[in-house]
Tab-separated table of C-alpha atoms in Angstrom:
chain	number	residue	atom	x	y	z
G	1	UNK	CA	106.415	-133.895	103.760
G	2	UNK	CA	102.776	-133.582	104.896
G	3	UNK	CA	101.111	-131.522	101.472
G	4	UNK	CA	100.246	-127.550	102.410
G	5	UNK	CA	98.680	-125.715	100.405
G	6	UNK	CA	98.530	-122.107	100.818
G	7	UNK	CA	96.015	-119.437	99.169
G	8	UNK	CA	95.956	-115.865	99.043
G	9	UNK	CA	92.591	-113.800	98.481
G	10	UNK	CA	90.007	-111.804	99.566
G	11	UNK	CA	86.299	-112.369	100.709
G	12	UNK	CA	85.086	-110.541	98.131
G	13	UNK	CA	86.954	-111.251	94.711
G	14	UNK	CA	85.820	-113.075	91.699
G	15	UNK	CA	89.460	-113.827	91.410
G	16	UNK	CA	90.198	-115.260	94.157
G	17	UNK	CA	87.154	-117.145	94.814
G	18	UNK	CA	87.046	-119.261	92.117
G	19	UNK	CA	90.449	-121.119	92.762
G	20	UNK	CA	88.739	-122.032	96.090
G	21	UNK	CA	85.919	-123.552	93.854
G	22	UNK	CA	88.417	-125.558	92.300
G	23	UNK	CA	90.240	-126.227	95.613
G	24	UNK	CA	87.312	-127.952	97.166
G	25	UNK	CA	85.184	-129.392	94.202
G	26	UNK	CA	88.899	-131.010	94.234
G	27	UNK	CA	87.960	-132.242	97.628
G	28	UNK	CA	91.438	-130.575	98.588
G	29	UNK	CA	92.520	-128.776	101.921
G	30	UNK	CA	93.492	-125.730	101.965
G	31	UNK	CA	94.235	-122.545	104.249
G	32	UNK	CA	93.010	-119.209	103.111
G	33	UNK	CA	95.226	-115.608	103.564
G	34	UNK	CA	92.088	-112.926	103.902
G	35	UNK	CA	94.411	-110.242	101.937
G	36	UNK	CA	94.299	-106.516	102.367
G	37	UNK	CA	95.253	-105.159	99.439
G	38	UNK	CA	95.678	-101.392	100.534
G	39	UNK	CA	98.378	-103.314	102.927
G	40	UNK	CA	99.737	-106.264	100.857
G	41	UNK	CA	101.700	-108.615	103.454
G	42	UNK	CA	104.841	-109.036	103.404
G	43	UNK	CA	104.253	-113.102	101.855
G	44	UNK	CA	102.383	-112.234	99.019
G	45	UNK	CA	104.978	-109.158	97.734
G	46	UNK	CA	107.110	-112.427	97.894
G	47	UNK	CA	105.157	-114.710	96.415
G	48	UNK	CA	104.222	-112.460	93.364
G	49	UNK	CA	106.650	-109.824	92.815
G	50	UNK	CA	105.898	-109.570	89.714
G	51	UNK	CA	102.032	-108.848	90.249
G	52	UNK	CA	101.813	-108.080	93.469
G	53	UNK	CA	98.150	-109.588	93.362
G	54	UNK	CA	95.409	-112.188	94.540
G	55	UNK	CA	94.902	-114.972	93.962
G	56	UNK	CA	98.112	-116.488	94.278
G	57	UNK	CA	98.281	-120.705	95.308
G	58	UNK	CA	101.084	-121.987	97.108
G	59	UNK	CA	102.188	-125.571	97.087
G	60	UNK	CA	104.771	-126.868	99.247
G	61	UNK	CA	105.857	-123.403	99.224
G	62	UNK	CA	105.963	-122.656	95.283
G	63	UNK	CA	103.794	-119.969	94.513
G	64	UNK	CA	101.939	-120.383	91.004
G	65	UNK	CA	99.604	-116.448	90.246
G	66	UNK	CA	97.341	-115.147	87.461
G	67	UNK	CA	93.669	-117.364	87.943
G	68	UNK	CA	92.966	-119.509	85.398
G	69	UNK	CA	96.903	-120.912	85.580
G	70	UNK	CA	96.187	-121.570	88.670
G	71	UNK	CA	92.691	-123.778	87.603
G	72	UNK	CA	94.555	-125.394	85.808
G	73	UNK	CA	97.621	-126.620	87.952
G	74	UNK	CA	95.009	-127.660	90.815
G	75	UNK	CA	93.447	-129.554	87.344
G	76	UNK	CA	96.883	-130.736	86.851
G	77	UNK	CA	97.984	-132.088	90.093
G	78	UNK	CA	94.535	-133.130	91.985
G	79	UNK	CA	93.189	-136.766	90.519
G	80	UNK	CA	89.263	-136.904	91.041
G	81	UNK	CA	87.147	-134.055	89.760
G	82	UNK	CA	88.142	-132.539	86.109
G	83	UNK	CA	87.885	-128.741	85.630
G	84	UNK	CA	88.786	-129.370	82.159
G	85	UNK	CA	88.049	-131.849	78.763
G	86	UNK	CA	90.238	-134.637	78.160
G	87	UNK	CA	90.237	-134.032	74.280
G	88	UNK	CA	92.137	-131.678	73.752
G	89	UNK	CA	89.901	-129.791	70.911
G	90	UNK	CA	87.394	-129.316	74.005
G	91	UNK	CA	90.339	-127.808	76.208
G	92	UNK	CA	91.410	-125.540	73.706
G	93	UNK	CA	87.366	-124.986	73.640
G	94	UNK	CA	87.190	-124.592	77.527
G	95	UNK	CA	90.981	-121.771	76.849
G	96	UNK	CA	89.095	-120.390	74.589
G	97	UNK	CA	85.987	-119.003	76.756
G	98	UNK	CA	87.312	-118.388	79.655
G	99	UNK	CA	90.138	-116.036	78.097
G	100	UNK	CA	86.351	-114.381	76.030
G	101	UNK	CA	84.991	-113.728	79.493
G	102	UNK	CA	88.523	-112.021	81.567
G	103	UNK	CA	89.990	-110.444	78.676
G	104	UNK	CA	86.465	-109.580	77.118
G	105	UNK	CA	83.586	-109.294	78.925
G	106	UNK	CA	83.867	-107.820	82.884
G	107	UNK	CA	85.747	-104.501	80.916
G	108	UNK	CA	82.128	-103.230	79.696
G	109	UNK	CA	80.001	-105.313	82.038
G	110	UNK	CA	82.070	-102.506	85.158
G	111	UNK	CA	82.032	-99.882	83.215
G	112	UNK	CA	78.047	-100.279	82.478
G	113	UNK	CA	77.113	-100.305	85.688
G	114	UNK	CA	80.614	-98.528	87.222
G	115	UNK	CA	81.836	-96.252	85.048
G	116	UNK	CA	80.677	-92.722	83.815
G	117	UNK	CA	77.137	-91.848	83.175
G	118	UNK	CA	77.573	-91.015	79.659
G	119	UNK	CA	80.075	-94.095	79.192
G	120	UNK	CA	77.537	-96.146	80.308
G	121	UNK	CA	74.844	-96.265	77.653
G	122	UNK	CA	77.408	-97.698	74.915
G	123	UNK	CA	79.095	-100.494	77.905
G	124	UNK	CA	75.997	-102.131	77.735
G	125	UNK	CA	75.525	-101.995	74.105
G	126	UNK	CA	78.996	-103.537	73.754
G	127	UNK	CA	78.146	-105.892	76.926
G	128	UNK	CA	75.247	-106.987	75.827
G	129	UNK	CA	76.810	-108.323	72.319
G	130	UNK	CA	79.548	-110.319	74.053
G	131	UNK	CA	77.059	-111.648	76.621
G	132	UNK	CA	74.802	-113.117	73.723
G	133	UNK	CA	77.953	-115.236	72.495
G	134	UNK	CA	78.030	-116.958	76.144
G	135	UNK	CA	74.209	-117.820	75.511
G	136	UNK	CA	74.840	-118.780	72.350
G	137	UNK	CA	77.790	-121.115	73.701
G	138	UNK	CA	75.495	-122.898	76.337
G	139	UNK	CA	73.375	-124.160	73.708
G	140	UNK	CA	71.341	-127.157	75.881
G	141	UNK	CA	73.904	-127.612	77.437
G	142	UNK	CA	73.535	-127.566	81.455
G	143	UNK	CA	77.135	-126.209	82.144
G	144	UNK	CA	79.349	-125.003	79.757
G	145	UNK	CA	81.302	-127.879	81.453
G	146	UNK	CA	78.072	-129.721	80.326
G	147	UNK	CA	76.919	-132.080	82.979
G	148	UNK	CA	79.175	-131.107	85.860
G	149	UNK	CA	80.489	-127.787	86.552
G	150	UNK	CA	83.732	-127.272	85.060
G	151	UNK	CA	86.566	-124.423	84.588
G	152	UNK	CA	84.150	-122.394	81.949
G	153	UNK	CA	81.025	-121.806	84.793
G	154	UNK	CA	84.309	-121.679	87.848
G	155	UNK	CA	85.737	-118.544	85.036
G	156	UNK	CA	82.102	-117.003	85.023
G	157	UNK	CA	80.771	-117.544	88.381
G	158	UNK	CA	81.808	-113.478	88.360
G	159	UNK	CA	78.191	-113.951	85.191
G	160	UNK	CA	76.435	-116.219	88.195
G	161	UNK	CA	76.336	-113.999	91.056
G	162	UNK	CA	78.856	-110.332	91.285
G	163	UNK	CA	77.586	-109.725	88.009
G	164	UNK	CA	73.796	-109.840	89.890
G	165	UNK	CA	75.492	-108.558	92.942
G	166	UNK	CA	76.411	-105.580	90.488
G	167	UNK	CA	73.452	-105.003	89.579
G	168	UNK	CA	71.572	-104.508	92.587
G	169	UNK	CA	74.218	-101.831	93.700
G	170	UNK	CA	74.065	-99.597	91.035
G	171	UNK	CA	70.707	-100.120	89.757
G	172	UNK	CA	71.412	-101.650	86.326
G	173	UNK	CA	69.803	-104.589	85.051
G	174	UNK	CA	71.832	-106.607	82.752
G	175	UNK	CA	70.952	-110.125	82.368
G	176	UNK	CA	67.080	-110.525	81.739
G	177	UNK	CA	65.541	-113.461	81.168
G	178	UNK	CA	64.459	-111.769	77.742
G	179	UNK	CA	67.558	-111.749	77.124
G	180	UNK	CA	69.615	-114.917	78.503
G	181	UNK	CA	67.343	-117.449	78.597
G	182	UNK	CA	69.915	-120.257	78.733
G	183	UNK	CA	71.917	-117.907	81.177
G	184	UNK	CA	70.349	-116.964	83.001
G	185	UNK	CA	68.848	-120.494	84.141
G	186	UNK	CA	72.629	-121.522	83.958
G	187	UNK	CA	74.019	-119.398	86.595
G	188	UNK	CA	70.782	-119.418	88.947
G	189	UNK	CA	71.846	-123.510	88.986
G	190	UNK	CA	75.657	-122.534	88.984
G	191	UNK	CA	74.790	-120.413	92.571
G	192	UNK	CA	71.852	-123.427	94.099
G	193	UNK	CA	75.123	-125.933	93.870
G	194	UNK	CA	76.057	-126.910	97.109
G	195	UNK	CA	80.115	-126.994	96.432
G	196	UNK	CA	79.317	-122.930	94.872
G	197	UNK	CA	77.162	-122.286	97.531
G	198	UNK	CA	78.735	-122.332	99.959
G	199	UNK	CA	82.201	-120.355	98.732
G	200	UNK	CA	80.680	-117.604	97.878
G	201	UNK	CA	80.868	-114.353	99.734
G	202	UNK	CA	78.236	-112.874	101.497
G	203	UNK	CA	75.958	-111.204	98.725
G	204	UNK	CA	74.151	-108.147	101.375
G	205	UNK	CA	78.516	-107.315	102.353
G	206	UNK	CA	79.348	-107.714	98.767
G	207	UNK	CA	76.489	-105.402	97.775
G	208	UNK	CA	76.739	-102.683	100.655
G	209	UNK	CA	80.708	-102.568	98.955
G	210	UNK	CA	80.794	-102.259	96.304
G	211	UNK	CA	78.174	-99.230	96.934
G	212	UNK	CA	80.423	-97.956	99.316
G	213	UNK	CA	83.482	-98.369	97.098
G	214	UNK	CA	82.263	-97.111	94.308
G	215	UNK	CA	78.344	-95.639	93.917
G	216	UNK	CA	78.838	-92.085	95.122
G	217	UNK	CA	76.277	-90.594	93.167
G	218	UNK	CA	75.540	-92.476	90.348
G	219	UNK	CA	74.507	-95.024	92.160
G	220	UNK	CA	70.598	-95.820	92.595
G	221	UNK	CA	68.626	-96.194	95.906
C	1	UNK	CA	90.899	-139.712	57.846
C	2	UNK	CA	93.975	-137.417	57.008
C	3	UNK	CA	95.031	-134.460	59.412
C	4	UNK	CA	93.983	-132.384	57.520
C	5	UNK	CA	96.129	-128.660	58.786
C	6	UNK	CA	95.032	-124.857	57.738
C	7	UNK	CA	96.567	-121.519	59.242
C	8	UNK	CA	94.552	-117.944	58.411
C	9	UNK	CA	97.473	-115.664	59.389
C	10	UNK	CA	99.291	-112.851	58.482
C	11	UNK	CA	102.649	-112.789	57.436
C	12	UNK	CA	103.251	-110.038	59.530
C	13	UNK	CA	101.949	-110.430	62.949
C	14	UNK	CA	104.209	-111.566	66.316
C	15	UNK	CA	101.318	-114.247	67.743
C	16	UNK	CA	100.528	-115.746	64.212
C	17	UNK	CA	104.248	-116.139	63.821
C	18	UNK	CA	103.924	-118.673	67.308
C	19	UNK	CA	102.199	-120.669	65.340
C	20	UNK	CA	104.209	-122.023	62.867
C	21	UNK	CA	106.173	-121.797	64.876
C	22	UNK	CA	104.941	-123.757	67.045
C	23	UNK	CA	103.938	-126.364	63.653
C	24	UNK	CA	107.690	-126.228	61.865
C	25	UNK	CA	108.828	-127.500	65.440
C	26	UNK	CA	106.334	-130.541	65.362
C	27	UNK	CA	106.414	-131.272	61.660
C	28	UNK	CA	103.649	-131.089	60.822
C	29	UNK	CA	102.379	-130.083	57.386
C	30	UNK	CA	100.126	-127.624	56.239
C	31	UNK	CA	98.450	-125.035	53.667
C	32	UNK	CA	98.813	-121.051	55.256
C	33	UNK	CA	96.375	-118.342	53.902
C	34	UNK	CA	97.320	-115.030	53.781
C	35	UNK	CA	94.129	-113.133	54.841
C	36	UNK	CA	93.899	-109.586	53.830
C	37	UNK	CA	92.481	-107.613	57.749
C	38	UNK	CA	90.305	-105.065	55.411
C	39	UNK	CA	89.170	-107.431	53.504
C	40	UNK	CA	88.065	-110.149	55.373
C	41	UNK	CA	87.920	-114.018	54.232
C	42	UNK	CA	84.481	-115.472	54.798
C	43	UNK	CA	86.355	-118.554	56.658
C	44	UNK	CA	87.777	-116.302	57.918
C	45	UNK	CA	84.782	-114.735	59.491
C	46	UNK	CA	83.897	-118.295	60.483
C	47	UNK	CA	85.690	-119.902	61.941
C	48	UNK	CA	86.293	-117.336	63.978
C	49	UNK	CA	82.977	-114.769	64.574
C	50	UNK	CA	83.558	-113.978	68.753
C	51	UNK	CA	86.503	-111.843	67.478
C	52	UNK	CA	87.762	-112.346	63.709
C	53	UNK	CA	90.970	-112.072	64.230
C	54	UNK	CA	93.693	-114.385	63.281
C	55	UNK	CA	95.700	-116.731	63.799
C	56	UNK	CA	92.996	-119.332	63.573
C	57	UNK	CA	94.241	-122.498	62.879
C	58	UNK	CA	91.559	-125.511	61.284
C	59	UNK	CA	91.928	-128.687	62.092
C	60	UNK	CA	89.838	-131.115	59.921
C	61	UNK	CA	87.383	-128.035	59.231
C	62	UNK	CA	87.549	-127.170	63.169
C	63	UNK	CA	88.796	-124.430	64.894
C	64	UNK	CA	90.918	-123.378	66.998
C	65	UNK	CA	91.955	-119.936	68.072
C	66	UNK	CA	93.974	-117.602	70.024
C	67	UNK	CA	97.628	-117.714	69.617
C	68	UNK	CA	98.802	-119.250	72.928
C	69	UNK	CA	95.962	-121.408	73.414
C	70	UNK	CA	96.495	-122.819	69.263
C	71	UNK	CA	100.642	-123.495	70.654
C	72	UNK	CA	98.865	-125.878	73.619
C	73	UNK	CA	96.320	-127.198	71.316
C	74	UNK	CA	99.991	-128.395	68.692
C	75	UNK	CA	101.495	-129.705	71.590
C	76	UNK	CA	98.764	-131.740	73.369
C	77	UNK	CA	97.062	-134.037	69.612
C	78	UNK	CA	100.701	-133.998	68.510
C	79	UNK	CA	102.553	-135.454	71.494
C	80	UNK	CA	104.542	-137.602	70.524
C	81	UNK	CA	107.821	-135.682	69.435
C	82	UNK	CA	109.138	-132.124	70.533
C	83	UNK	CA	107.305	-131.422	73.452
C	84	UNK	CA	106.698	-127.272	73.335
C	85	UNK	CA	105.367	-127.085	77.333
C	86	UNK	CA	107.835	-128.709	80.324
C	87	UNK	CA	105.922	-132.395	81.467
C	88	UNK	CA	105.628	-131.459	85.335
C	89	UNK	CA	102.518	-129.192	86.409
C	90	UNK	CA	104.562	-126.728	88.969
C	91	UNK	CA	106.689	-126.062	85.511
C	92	UNK	CA	103.407	-126.017	83.377
C	93	UNK	CA	101.919	-123.247	85.161
C	94	UNK	CA	105.515	-121.683	85.240
C	95	UNK	CA	104.712	-121.199	81.284
C	96	UNK	CA	101.552	-120.324	81.264
C	97	UNK	CA	102.785	-117.645	83.986
C	98	UNK	CA	105.046	-116.251	81.820
C	99	UNK	CA	102.764	-115.951	78.003
C	100	UNK	CA	100.466	-114.807	80.074
C	101	UNK	CA	102.820	-111.942	81.772
C	102	UNK	CA	103.967	-111.129	77.770
C	103	UNK	CA	100.696	-110.718	76.433
C	104	UNK	CA	99.697	-108.862	79.061
C	105	UNK	CA	102.032	-107.007	79.867
C	106	UNK	CA	104.776	-106.507	76.403
C	107	UNK	CA	102.254	-107.215	73.632
C	108	UNK	CA	99.719	-104.128	74.967
C	109	UNK	CA	103.192	-101.659	75.496
C	110	UNK	CA	105.026	-102.412	71.867
C	111	UNK	CA	102.635	-100.933	69.580
C	112	UNK	CA	102.711	-97.585	72.034
C	113	UNK	CA	106.367	-97.362	71.903
C	114	UNK	CA	105.428	-97.262	67.658
C	115	UNK	CA	102.384	-95.825	67.750
C	116	UNK	CA	102.425	-92.221	70.423
C	117	UNK	CA	104.727	-88.861	70.337
C	118	UNK	CA	106.377	-86.999	72.727
C	119	UNK	CA	104.984	-87.303	77.054
C	120	UNK	CA	102.992	-90.832	76.162
C	121	UNK	CA	105.994	-92.441	73.645
C	122	UNK	CA	107.940	-91.556	76.615
C	123	UNK	CA	105.944	-93.236	78.832
C	124	UNK	CA	105.372	-95.944	77.199
C	125	UNK	CA	108.769	-96.259	76.318
C	126	UNK	CA	109.702	-96.322	80.004
C	127	UNK	CA	107.497	-99.365	80.507
C	128	UNK	CA	108.673	-101.199	77.855
C	129	UNK	CA	111.783	-101.001	79.445
C	130	UNK	CA	110.923	-102.498	82.888
C	131	UNK	CA	108.447	-104.899	80.494
C	132	UNK	CA	111.828	-106.620	79.253
C	133	UNK	CA	113.791	-106.207	82.077
C	134	UNK	CA	111.789	-108.808	84.624
C	135	UNK	CA	112.545	-110.676	81.486
C	136	UNK	CA	116.514	-110.497	81.247
C	137	UNK	CA	115.375	-111.439	85.271
C	138	UNK	CA	113.764	-114.213	84.285
C	139	UNK	CA	115.306	-115.359	82.207
C	140	UNK	CA	118.780	-115.292	83.849
C	141	UNK	CA	121.452	-117.447	82.768
C	142	UNK	CA	119.662	-119.906	81.194
C	143	UNK	CA	119.976	-120.842	77.577
C	144	UNK	CA	116.264	-120.531	77.173
C	145	UNK	CA	113.768	-119.576	79.088
C	146	UNK	CA	111.687	-123.333	79.599
C	147	UNK	CA	115.927	-123.479	80.555
C	148	UNK	CA	117.813	-126.287	78.464
C	149	UNK	CA	115.179	-126.375	75.953
C	150	UNK	CA	112.777	-123.899	72.821
C	151	UNK	CA	109.856	-124.064	74.772
C	152	UNK	CA	107.005	-122.630	75.106
C	153	UNK	CA	107.264	-118.592	76.872
C	154	UNK	CA	110.425	-119.323	73.902
C	155	UNK	CA	107.567	-118.757	70.977
C	156	UNK	CA	105.485	-117.086	72.765
C	157	UNK	CA	108.328	-113.551	72.882
C	158	UNK	CA	111.335	-114.609	70.086
C	159	UNK	CA	108.204	-113.255	67.385
C	160	UNK	CA	108.515	-109.552	68.342
C	161	UNK	CA	112.348	-110.135	67.477
C	162	UNK	CA	110.549	-109.326	64.537
C	163	UNK	CA	108.993	-105.929	65.442
C	164	UNK	CA	112.240	-104.507	66.990
C	165	UNK	CA	113.698	-102.881	64.975
C	166	UNK	CA	110.471	-100.750	64.338
C	167	UNK	CA	110.984	-100.226	68.498
C	168	UNK	CA	113.942	-99.737	67.969
C	169	UNK	CA	113.770	-97.010	65.390
C	170	UNK	CA	110.654	-95.349	66.476
C	171	UNK	CA	111.497	-95.595	69.918
C	172	UNK	CA	115.073	-94.841	69.429
C	173	UNK	CA	117.149	-97.187	71.487
C	174	UNK	CA	119.317	-100.324	70.836
C	175	UNK	CA	117.279	-103.588	71.634
C	176	UNK	CA	121.422	-104.845	71.831
C	177	UNK	CA	122.828	-101.878	74.184
C	178	UNK	CA	119.735	-101.996	76.502
C	179	UNK	CA	118.401	-106.293	76.643
C	180	UNK	CA	121.716	-107.770	75.451
C	181	UNK	CA	120.935	-110.993	77.818
C	182	UNK	CA	117.975	-110.472	75.969
C	183	UNK	CA	119.304	-110.316	72.161
C	184	UNK	CA	121.910	-113.117	73.404
C	185	UNK	CA	118.846	-115.125	73.108
C	186	UNK	CA	117.104	-113.746	70.348
C	187	UNK	CA	120.447	-115.094	68.220
C	188	UNK	CA	119.603	-118.152	70.391
C	189	UNK	CA	116.263	-118.833	68.916
C	190	UNK	CA	117.353	-118.084	65.592
C	191	UNK	CA	119.378	-121.009	65.154
C	192	UNK	CA	117.308	-123.180	65.573
C	193	UNK	CA	114.990	-123.765	61.237
C	194	UNK	CA	111.536	-123.473	62.907
C	195	UNK	CA	112.965	-119.932	64.367
C	196	UNK	CA	114.238	-118.517	61.667
C	197	UNK	CA	112.069	-120.174	58.534
C	198	UNK	CA	108.476	-118.626	60.458
C	199	UNK	CA	110.244	-114.830	60.540
C	200	UNK	CA	109.752	-112.171	58.423
C	201	UNK	CA	112.913	-109.589	57.998
C	202	UNK	CA	112.606	-107.088	60.281
C	203	UNK	CA	113.046	-104.130	57.658
C	204	UNK	CA	110.215	-105.901	55.689
C	205	UNK	CA	108.346	-105.831	58.738
C	206	UNK	CA	109.843	-102.252	58.693
C	207	UNK	CA	108.736	-100.933	55.202
C	208	UNK	CA	105.090	-102.337	56.301
C	209	UNK	CA	105.171	-100.186	59.515
C	210	UNK	CA	106.303	-97.077	58.203
C	211	UNK	CA	102.859	-97.884	55.081
C	212	UNK	CA	101.170	-97.835	57.801
C	213	UNK	CA	102.709	-95.158	60.574
C	214	UNK	CA	101.334	-92.587	57.335
C	215	UNK	CA	97.683	-94.139	56.721
C	216	UNK	CA	96.983	-93.548	60.502
C	217	UNK	CA	97.896	-89.672	59.809
C	218	UNK	CA	101.034	-90.506	62.188
C	219	UNK	CA	103.446	-89.414	59.399
């Protein structure tokens, strides 16, 4: 039976884009289905009845949901490029940082850019403290994964690319080269990578989208 | 070099219990260190500087943090017996999905069931019931969440059993009445030495929560 890989995603979502990055790095052929989250397809609701969210990967008819669960599945199913290290301790460290980014960083970063005016400063301070941990973790490595892009880098693409979009759309600046020289360097290297570059959404379109959706009176011109 | 395993934990933590069950399943000898969370040890702060939380597993001096990450680490290092995760990648993905569901949905709502009152508590109870209904659906007629054998998802959820009396008392409901399938599964898990020896007595946990509620100004 021919292999069938479907991915349900949204063009601007960092969560479905990270799955695409992983599939492309592994050289896996897939069919992409763009979802309208205001009008979810019956297929999406069938494949992810619990959360009803994207991304969902469907491999030979069997669905997997939750982006980090999908990334690990991709790494274990298709050989070749490694997204996670082989050593159990290094794997535990990678999983730790991937969880840290999604569980801790995203909310304050978002609130700092798009929250109520009165909440922004505090959220920005919190986001800065959290980004400092990532700056320290990078050390002298080219990528969080070492010499090559790994799962943590892919999860952190939200910082490498989407954060810059939030900053430009909202006028709030978090990731400065003064405070985060290593992280800024890493972000530049990451988005310059051939495979990654091809899988990022169009920047201007994304900026306009965020301005429209979350900007309102708060957005700077 | 000898295998040195240290666990920083608190007896009442449903997260720490997951690690203890995993260590017991694998027959791993370790040193247990009880932390006072109001007075965290230098070791804890050094080993988990990012979150400053338990549990932390220290293996030959190197720390692993986050309970489910620790359980996976234990499974991958001590891989010669008692597998905790399935071998098949798709089954593993399902196990990780449900463990994530337990952390994202179950753990977050249970605290609200015993720390809130009135409308807020009613809303928390409703969410708690919806969540456990989903879990009962997922369990179905299987002996364990993982199928025939006790595994990752069972470990992630069963530790909450020691807290059921707390939820029932302050939420004013009965787990046996509402979720009989879950309770059958709990009793099956409690037949296992690793679970029975790890989970503290429900009344003991309740006693701690009564004190905690007073300190939090809830009673």
